[in-house]
Coordinates of C-alpha atoms in Angstrom, one line a residue:
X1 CA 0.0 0.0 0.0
X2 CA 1.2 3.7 -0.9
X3 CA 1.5 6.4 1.8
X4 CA -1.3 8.7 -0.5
X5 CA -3.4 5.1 -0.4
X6 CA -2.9 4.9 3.5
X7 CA -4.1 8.4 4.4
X8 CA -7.3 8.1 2.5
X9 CA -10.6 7.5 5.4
X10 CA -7.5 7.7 8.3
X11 CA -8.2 10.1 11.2
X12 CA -5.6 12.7 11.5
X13 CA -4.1 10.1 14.5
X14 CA -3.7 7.7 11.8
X15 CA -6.6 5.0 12.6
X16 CA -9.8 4.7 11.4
X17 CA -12.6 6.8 12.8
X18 CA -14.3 3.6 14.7
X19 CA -10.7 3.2 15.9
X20 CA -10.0 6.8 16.7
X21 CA -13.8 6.5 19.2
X22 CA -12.1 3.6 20.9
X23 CA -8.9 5.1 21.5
X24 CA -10.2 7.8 22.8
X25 CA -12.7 5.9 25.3
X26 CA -9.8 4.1 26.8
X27 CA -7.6 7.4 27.3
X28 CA -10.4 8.8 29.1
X29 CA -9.1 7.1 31.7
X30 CA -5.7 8.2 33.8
X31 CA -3.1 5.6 32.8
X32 CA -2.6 4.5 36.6
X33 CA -5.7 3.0 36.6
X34 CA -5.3 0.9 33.4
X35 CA -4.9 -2.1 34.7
X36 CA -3.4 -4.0 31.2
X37 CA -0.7 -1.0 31.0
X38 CA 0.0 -1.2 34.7
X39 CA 0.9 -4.9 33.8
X40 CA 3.1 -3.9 30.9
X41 CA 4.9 -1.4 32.4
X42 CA 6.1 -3.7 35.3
X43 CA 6.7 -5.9 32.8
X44 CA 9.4 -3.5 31.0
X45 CA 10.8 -2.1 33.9
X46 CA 11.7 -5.6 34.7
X47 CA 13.0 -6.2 31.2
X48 CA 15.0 -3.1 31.4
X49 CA 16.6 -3.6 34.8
X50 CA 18.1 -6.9 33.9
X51 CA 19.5 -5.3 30.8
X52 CA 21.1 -2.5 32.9
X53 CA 23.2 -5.4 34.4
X54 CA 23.8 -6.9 30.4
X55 CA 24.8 -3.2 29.3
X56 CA 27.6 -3.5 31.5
X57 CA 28.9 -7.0 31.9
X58 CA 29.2 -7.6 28.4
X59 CA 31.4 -4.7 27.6
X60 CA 33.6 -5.6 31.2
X61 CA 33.7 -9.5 29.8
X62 CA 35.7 -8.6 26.6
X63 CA 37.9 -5.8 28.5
X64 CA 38.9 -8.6 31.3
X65 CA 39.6 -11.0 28.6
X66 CA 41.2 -8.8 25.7
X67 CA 42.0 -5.1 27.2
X68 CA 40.9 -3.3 23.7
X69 CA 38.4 -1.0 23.3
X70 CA 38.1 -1.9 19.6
X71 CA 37.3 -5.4 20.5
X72 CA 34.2 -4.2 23.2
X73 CA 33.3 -1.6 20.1
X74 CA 33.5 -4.7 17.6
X75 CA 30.8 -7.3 19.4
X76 CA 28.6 -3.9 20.0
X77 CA 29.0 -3.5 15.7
X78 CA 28.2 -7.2 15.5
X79 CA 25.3 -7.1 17.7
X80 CA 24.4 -3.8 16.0
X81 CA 24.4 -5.2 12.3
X82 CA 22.2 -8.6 13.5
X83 CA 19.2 -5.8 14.6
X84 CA 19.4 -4.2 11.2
X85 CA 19.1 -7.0 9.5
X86 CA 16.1 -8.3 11.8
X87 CA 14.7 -4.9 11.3
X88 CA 14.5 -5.1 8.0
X89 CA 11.5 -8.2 8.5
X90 CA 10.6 -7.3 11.6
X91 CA 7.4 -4.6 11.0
X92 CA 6.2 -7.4 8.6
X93 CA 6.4 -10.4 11.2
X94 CA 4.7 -8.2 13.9
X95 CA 1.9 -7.1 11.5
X96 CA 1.1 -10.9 10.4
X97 CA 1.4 -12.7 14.1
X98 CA -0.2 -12.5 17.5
X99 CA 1.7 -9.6 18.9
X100 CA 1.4 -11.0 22.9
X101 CA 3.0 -14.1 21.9
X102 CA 5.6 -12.5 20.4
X103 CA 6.4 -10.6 22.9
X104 CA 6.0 -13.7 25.2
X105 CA 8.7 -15.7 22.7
X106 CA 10.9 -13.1 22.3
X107 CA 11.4 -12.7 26.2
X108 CA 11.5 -16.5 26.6
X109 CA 14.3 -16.9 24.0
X110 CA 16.4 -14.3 24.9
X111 CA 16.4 -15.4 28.8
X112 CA 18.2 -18.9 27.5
X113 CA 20.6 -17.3 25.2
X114 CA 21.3 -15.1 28.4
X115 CA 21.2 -18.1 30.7
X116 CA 24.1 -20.0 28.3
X117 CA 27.0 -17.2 29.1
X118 CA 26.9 -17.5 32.9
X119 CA 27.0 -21.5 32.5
X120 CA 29.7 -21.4 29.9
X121 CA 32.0 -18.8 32.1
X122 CA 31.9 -21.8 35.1
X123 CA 34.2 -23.6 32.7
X124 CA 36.4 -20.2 31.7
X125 CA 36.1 -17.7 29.6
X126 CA 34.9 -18.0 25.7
X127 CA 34.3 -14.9 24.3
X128 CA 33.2 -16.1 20.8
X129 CA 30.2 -17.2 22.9
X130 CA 29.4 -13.4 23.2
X131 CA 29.9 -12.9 19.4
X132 CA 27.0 -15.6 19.0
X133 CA 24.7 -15.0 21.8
X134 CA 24.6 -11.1 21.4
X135 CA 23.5 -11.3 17.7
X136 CA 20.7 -13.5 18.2
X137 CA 19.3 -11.7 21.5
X138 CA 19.7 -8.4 19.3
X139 CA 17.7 -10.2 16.3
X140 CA 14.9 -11.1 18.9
X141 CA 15.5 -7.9 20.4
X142 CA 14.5 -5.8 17.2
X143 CA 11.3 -8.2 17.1
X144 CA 10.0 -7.5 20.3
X145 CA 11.4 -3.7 20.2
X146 CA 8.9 -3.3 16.8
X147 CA 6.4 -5.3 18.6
X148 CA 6.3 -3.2 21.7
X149 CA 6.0 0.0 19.6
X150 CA 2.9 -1.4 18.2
X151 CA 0.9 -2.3 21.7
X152 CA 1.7 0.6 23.2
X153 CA -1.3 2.4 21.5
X154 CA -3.5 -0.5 21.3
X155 CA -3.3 0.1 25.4
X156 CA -3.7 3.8 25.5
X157 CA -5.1 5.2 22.4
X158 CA -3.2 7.9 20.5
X159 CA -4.2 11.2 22.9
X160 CA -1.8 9.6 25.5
X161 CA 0.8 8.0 23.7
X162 CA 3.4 10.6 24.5
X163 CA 2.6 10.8 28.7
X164 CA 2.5 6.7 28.0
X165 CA 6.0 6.6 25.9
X166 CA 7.1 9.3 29.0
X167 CA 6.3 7.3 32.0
X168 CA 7.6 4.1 30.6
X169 CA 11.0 5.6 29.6
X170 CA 11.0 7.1 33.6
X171 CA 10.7 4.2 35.3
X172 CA 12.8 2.2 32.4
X173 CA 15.5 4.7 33.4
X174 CA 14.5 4.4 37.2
X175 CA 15.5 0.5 36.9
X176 CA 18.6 2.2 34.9
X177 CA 19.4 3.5 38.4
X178 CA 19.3 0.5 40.2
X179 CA 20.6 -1.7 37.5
X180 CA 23.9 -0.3 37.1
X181 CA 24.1 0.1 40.9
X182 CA 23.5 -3.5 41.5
X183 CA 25.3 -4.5 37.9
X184 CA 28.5 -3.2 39.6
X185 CA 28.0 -4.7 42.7
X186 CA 27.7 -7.9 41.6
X187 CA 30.6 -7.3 38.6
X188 CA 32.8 -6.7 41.4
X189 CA 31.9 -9.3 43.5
X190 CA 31.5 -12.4 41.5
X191 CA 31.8 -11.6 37.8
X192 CA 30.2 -9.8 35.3
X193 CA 28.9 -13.2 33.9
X194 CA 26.8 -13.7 36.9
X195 CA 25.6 -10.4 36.0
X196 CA 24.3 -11.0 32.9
X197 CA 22.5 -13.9 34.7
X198 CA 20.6 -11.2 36.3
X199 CA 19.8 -10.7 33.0
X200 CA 18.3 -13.5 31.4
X201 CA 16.4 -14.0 35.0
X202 CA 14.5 -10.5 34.4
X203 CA 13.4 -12.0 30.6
X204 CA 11.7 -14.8 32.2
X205 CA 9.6 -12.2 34.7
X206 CA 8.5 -10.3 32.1
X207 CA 7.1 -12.9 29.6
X208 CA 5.5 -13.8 33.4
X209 CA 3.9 -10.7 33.2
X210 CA 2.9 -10.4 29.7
X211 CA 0.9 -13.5 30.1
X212 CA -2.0 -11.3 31.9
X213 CA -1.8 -8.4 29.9
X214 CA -4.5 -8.1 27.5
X215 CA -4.1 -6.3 24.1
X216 CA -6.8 -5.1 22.0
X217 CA -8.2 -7.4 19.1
X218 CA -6.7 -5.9 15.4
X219 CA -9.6 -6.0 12.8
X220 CA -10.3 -8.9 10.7
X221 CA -8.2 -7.2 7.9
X222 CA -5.3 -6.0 9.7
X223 CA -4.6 -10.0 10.6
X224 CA -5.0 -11.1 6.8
X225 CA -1.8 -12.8 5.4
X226 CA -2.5 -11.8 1.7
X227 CA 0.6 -9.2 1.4
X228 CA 3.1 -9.3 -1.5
X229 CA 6.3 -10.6 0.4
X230 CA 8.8 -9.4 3.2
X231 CA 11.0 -6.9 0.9
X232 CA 7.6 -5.4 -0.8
X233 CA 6.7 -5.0 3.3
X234 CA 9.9 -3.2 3.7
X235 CA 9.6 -0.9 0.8
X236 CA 5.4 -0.1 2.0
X237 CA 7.0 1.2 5.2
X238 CA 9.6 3.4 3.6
X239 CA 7.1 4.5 0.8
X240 CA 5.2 6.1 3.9
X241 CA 8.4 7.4 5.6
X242 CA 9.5 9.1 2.8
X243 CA 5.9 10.7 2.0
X244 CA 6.2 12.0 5.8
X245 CA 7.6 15.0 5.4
X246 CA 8.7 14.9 9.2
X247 CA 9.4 11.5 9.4
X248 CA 11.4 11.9 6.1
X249 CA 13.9 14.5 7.6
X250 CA 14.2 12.2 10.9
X251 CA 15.2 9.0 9.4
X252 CA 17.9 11.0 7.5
X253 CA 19.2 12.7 10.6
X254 CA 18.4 10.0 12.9
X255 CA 21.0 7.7 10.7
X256 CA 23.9 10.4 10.9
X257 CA 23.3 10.2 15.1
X258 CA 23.3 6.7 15.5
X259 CA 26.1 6.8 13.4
X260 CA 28.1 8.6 15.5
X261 CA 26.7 7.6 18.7
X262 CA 26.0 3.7 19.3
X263 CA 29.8 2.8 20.3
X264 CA 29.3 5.6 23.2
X265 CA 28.9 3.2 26.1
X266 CA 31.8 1.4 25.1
X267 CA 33.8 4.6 25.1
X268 CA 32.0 5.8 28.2
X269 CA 33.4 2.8 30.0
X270 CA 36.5 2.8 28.4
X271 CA 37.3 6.1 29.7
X272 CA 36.6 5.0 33.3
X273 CA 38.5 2.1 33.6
X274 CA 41.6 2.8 31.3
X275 CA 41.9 6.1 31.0
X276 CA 40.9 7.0 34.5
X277 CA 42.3 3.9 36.6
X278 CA 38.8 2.9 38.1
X279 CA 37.2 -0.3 39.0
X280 CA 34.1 -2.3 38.4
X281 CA 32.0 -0.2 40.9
X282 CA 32.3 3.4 39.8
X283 CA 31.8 2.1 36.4
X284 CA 28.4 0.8 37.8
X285 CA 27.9 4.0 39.5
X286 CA 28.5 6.8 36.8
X287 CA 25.7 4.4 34.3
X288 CA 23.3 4.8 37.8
X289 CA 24.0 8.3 37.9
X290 CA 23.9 9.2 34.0
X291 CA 20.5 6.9 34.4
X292 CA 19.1 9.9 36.8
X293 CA 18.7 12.1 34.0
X294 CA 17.1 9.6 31.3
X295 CA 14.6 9.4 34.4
X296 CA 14.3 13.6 34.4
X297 CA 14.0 13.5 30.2
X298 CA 11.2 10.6 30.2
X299 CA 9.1 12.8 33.2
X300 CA 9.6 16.1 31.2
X301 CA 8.9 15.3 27.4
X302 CA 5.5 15.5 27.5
X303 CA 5.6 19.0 28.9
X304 CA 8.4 20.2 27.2
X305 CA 6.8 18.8 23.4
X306 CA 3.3 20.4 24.8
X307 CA 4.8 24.1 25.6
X308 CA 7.9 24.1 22.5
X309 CA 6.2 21.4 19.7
X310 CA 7.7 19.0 18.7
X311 CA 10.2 20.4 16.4
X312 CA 12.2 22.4 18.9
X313 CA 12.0 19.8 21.7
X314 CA 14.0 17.4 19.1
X315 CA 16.5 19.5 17.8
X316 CA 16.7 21.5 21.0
X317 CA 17.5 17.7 22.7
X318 CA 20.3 16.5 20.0
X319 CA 22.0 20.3 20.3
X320 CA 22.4 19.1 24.0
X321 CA 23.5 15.7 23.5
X322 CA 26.4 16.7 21.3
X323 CA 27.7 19.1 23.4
X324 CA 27.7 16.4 26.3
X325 CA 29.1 14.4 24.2
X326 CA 31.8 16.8 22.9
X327 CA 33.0 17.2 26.7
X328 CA 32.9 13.1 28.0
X329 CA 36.5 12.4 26.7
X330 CA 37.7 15.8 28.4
X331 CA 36.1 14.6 31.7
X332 CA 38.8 14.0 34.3
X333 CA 36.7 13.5 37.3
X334 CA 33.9 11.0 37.7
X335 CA 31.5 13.3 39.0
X336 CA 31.7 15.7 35.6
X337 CA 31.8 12.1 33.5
X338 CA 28.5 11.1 35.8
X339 CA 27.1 14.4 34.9
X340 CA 27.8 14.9 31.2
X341 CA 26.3 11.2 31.0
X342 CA 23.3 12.3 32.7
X343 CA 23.0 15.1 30.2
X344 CA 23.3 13.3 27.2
X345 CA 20.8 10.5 28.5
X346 CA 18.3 12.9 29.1
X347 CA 18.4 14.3 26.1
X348 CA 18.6 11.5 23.9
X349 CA 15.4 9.7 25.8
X350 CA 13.5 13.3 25.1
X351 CA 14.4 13.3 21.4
X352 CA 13.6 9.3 20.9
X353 CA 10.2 9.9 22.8
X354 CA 9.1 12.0 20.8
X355 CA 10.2 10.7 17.6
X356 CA 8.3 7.5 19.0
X357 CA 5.5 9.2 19.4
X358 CA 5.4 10.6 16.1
X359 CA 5.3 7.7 14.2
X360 CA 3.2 6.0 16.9
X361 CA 0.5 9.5 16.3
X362 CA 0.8 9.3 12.1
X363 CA 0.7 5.8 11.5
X364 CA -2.1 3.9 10.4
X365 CA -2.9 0.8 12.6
X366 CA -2.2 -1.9 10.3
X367 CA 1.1 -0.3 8.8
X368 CA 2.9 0.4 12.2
X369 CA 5.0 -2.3 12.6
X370 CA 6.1 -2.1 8.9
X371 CA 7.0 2.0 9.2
X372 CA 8.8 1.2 12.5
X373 CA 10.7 -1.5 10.9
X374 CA 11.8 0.1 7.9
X375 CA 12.7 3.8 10.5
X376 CA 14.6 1.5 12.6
X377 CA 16.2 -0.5 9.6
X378 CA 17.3 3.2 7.8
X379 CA 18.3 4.4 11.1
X380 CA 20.8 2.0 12.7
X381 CA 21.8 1.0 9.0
X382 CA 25.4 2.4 9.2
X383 CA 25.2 2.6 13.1
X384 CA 27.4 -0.4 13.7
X385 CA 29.8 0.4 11.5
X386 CA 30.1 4.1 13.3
X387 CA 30.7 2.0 16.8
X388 CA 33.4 -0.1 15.3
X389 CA 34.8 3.2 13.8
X390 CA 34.4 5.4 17.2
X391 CA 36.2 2.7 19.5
X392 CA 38.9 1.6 17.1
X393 CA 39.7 5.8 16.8
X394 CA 39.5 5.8 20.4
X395 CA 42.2 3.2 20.9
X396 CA 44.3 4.7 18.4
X397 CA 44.1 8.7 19.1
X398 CA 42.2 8.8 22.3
X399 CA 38.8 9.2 24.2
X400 CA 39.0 12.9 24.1
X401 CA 39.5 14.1 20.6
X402 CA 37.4 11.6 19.6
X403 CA 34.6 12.4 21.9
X404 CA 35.3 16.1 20.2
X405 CA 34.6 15.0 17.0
X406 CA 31.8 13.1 17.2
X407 CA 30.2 15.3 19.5
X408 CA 30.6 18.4 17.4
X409 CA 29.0 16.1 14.6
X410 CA 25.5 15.8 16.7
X411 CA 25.2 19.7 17.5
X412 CA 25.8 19.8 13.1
X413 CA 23.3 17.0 13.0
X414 CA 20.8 19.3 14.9
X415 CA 21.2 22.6 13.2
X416 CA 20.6 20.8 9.9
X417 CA 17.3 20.1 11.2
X418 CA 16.5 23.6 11.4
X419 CA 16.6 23.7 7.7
X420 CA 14.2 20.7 7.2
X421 CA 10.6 20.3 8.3
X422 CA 11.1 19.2 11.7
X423 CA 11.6 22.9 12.6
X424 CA 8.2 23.6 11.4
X425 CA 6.5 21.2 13.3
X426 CA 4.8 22.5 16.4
X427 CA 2.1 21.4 19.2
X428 CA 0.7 19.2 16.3
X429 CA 2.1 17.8 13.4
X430 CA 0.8 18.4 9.5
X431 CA 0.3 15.4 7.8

């Protein structure tokens, strides 16, 4: 289907009217007393605090075993290049298949890929395990990430998809607190692979949890398995990206930042422990701190898109991030390095909220998971090869001056979109 074809008899919110009256029943209602999203959202914040522990053990496993930065920088391009390429038949596997079960599947598998690493380490180290266990978990990963987009407004409705997207980001980033906290704690006492235990231990919760959440029933038609192919799904979702004007200029910029930003935990770390001589714990510590303000972006977006629109909160967000980036390397005390983290977290969780949103507000029902699929298949396209690129310049000429660059890049990256028609874009955005 073409994007003119998609917009014909769609509400401005992207559903059809019937749709539209439904969604708007449901958001009638505050969000704390929905029980189904209540469900979900424990669910996540489950999900997300075992990751915390997996976004720092893996990275700590290769720097025990190897001491490079370019090899912690490579499995994160590996891992990186597996989700594109799920992404690219992701949207069209979500839009054909019971999206609860899904989700269920995908938590379930990715707790015993999780589960193998801490089992194999008993025996000693095999770091080729991570090459073939992060992959897959990314793979799944992309699935349930293009899945989870999709229920989130058959839970709420479209007039509270932003406060929903907000409030699941804060208390995502509240378990990013804790996570990292505990992540180090544990690193430091028995290993980061029993950490990523942790990890595989909060999968199996969640797909607990999903079991009572109930999702609304797609239409007949939305379920119907009489589509073209995989690739033709693909090029449906980009045919309606590119006739976005909004989401057009997004994907563009949002493949530069990714770009230059997916190898930045790697770096972040990196910089802690080899450039500034400190263990396991304070690594655990800065992600908690950095976490605090990914907790103060996800609990101000809504606010901030209300009062600016949306194109200033976005552009406004990756000025921000650049400049926090620009100054990590520099850092020589943990505190600043905790704070610039902070700063570039927030930001980055107010500008992906919204963009979120966007395509959550704009999309028609049956075509969301194919549009998220191809955004997130254009966007992180190139972004594994920037992390391979930023850690292996990092080894080579140092944190700093490449924090600098790449940095100065993002602020670039957001004054470009002041020439595009994300600037225009205000309170509400023009189809």
């Amino acid at each position: 289907m073409t994007y003119e074809a998609a917009r014909r008899g769609d509400e401005p919110g992207g559903g059809t009217a019937s749709e539209a009256v439904g969604e708007d029943l449901r958001g009638a209602r505050p969000l704390w007393r929905q029980r189904d999203f209540g469900i979900f959202w424990v669910a996540q914040t489950l999900s997300v605090l075992g990751d915390a522990f997996a976004l720092i053990a893996l990275p700590l496993l290769v720097l025990e075993a190897t001491g490079s930065v370019a090899r912690m920088g490579l499995l994160t391009a590996v891992g990186g290049a597996a989700a594109v390429v799920a992404a690219v038949f992701a949207g069209a596997v979500v839009d054909r298949v019971d999206r609860r079960r899904l989700l269920i599947a995908c938590d379930l598998v990715r707790m015993g890929l999780y589960g193998l690493i801490p089992l194999v380490w008993l025996f000693g180290p095999q770091i080729w395990l991570l090459y073939v266990v992060l992959p897959l978990c990314e793979a799944v990963g992309m699935l349930f990430a293009v899945g989870y987009v999709t229920v989130v407004r058959a839970l709420v409705g479209t007039g509270q998809l932003t406060e929903a997207n907000g409030r699941l980001n804060a208390t995502a980033a509240a378990a990013g607190v804790l996570g990292p906290l505990c992540a180090g704690l544990v690193t430091a006492w028995s290993g980061p692979a029993s950490a990523v235990g942790v990890d595989a231990v909060s999968f199996g919760l969640s797909a607990t949890c999903l079991l009572f959440v109930r999702f609304r029933e797609r239409a007949p038609d939305d379920r119907q398995d009489r589509r073209p192919g995989l690739w033709q799904d693909l090029r449906t979702g980009i045919a309606f990206l590119h006739g976005h004007p909004v989401l057009r200029s997004l994907t563009a910029l949002l493949f530069g930042f990714s770009f230059l930003t997916l190898g930045l935990n790697d770096l972040v770390i990196y910089h802690l422990k080899h450039d500034l001589g400190h263990d396991d714990g304070t690594v655990g510590t800065v992600m908690a701190l950095g976490a605090l303000g990914a907790i103060t972006g996800a609990l101000l977006v809504a606010r901030v898109r209300r009062r600016l629109g949306f194109g200033p909160t976005w552009t406004g967000s990756v000025a921000v991030c650049g400049l926090a980036f620009a100054g990590l390397g520099w850092a020589r005390d943990v505190p600043v390095v905790a704070a610039l983290s902070a700063a570039f977290l927030a930001c980055a969780g107010m500008a992906g909220t919204c963009s979120m949103s966007l395509r959550q507000e704009v999309t028609p029902e049956h075509l969301l998971g194919r549009v998220t699929s191809a955004f997130w298949t254009l966007q992180y396209a190139a972004a594994p090869v920037g992390a391979a690129v930023l850690t292996w310049a990092a080894e080579e000429q140092g944190t700093a001056p490449v924090a600098l660059v790449a940095g100065a890049a993002c602020v670039a990256l957001a004054v470009t979109g002041l020439f595009t028609p994300i600037r225009g874009s205000g309170r509400t955005v023009s189809r």
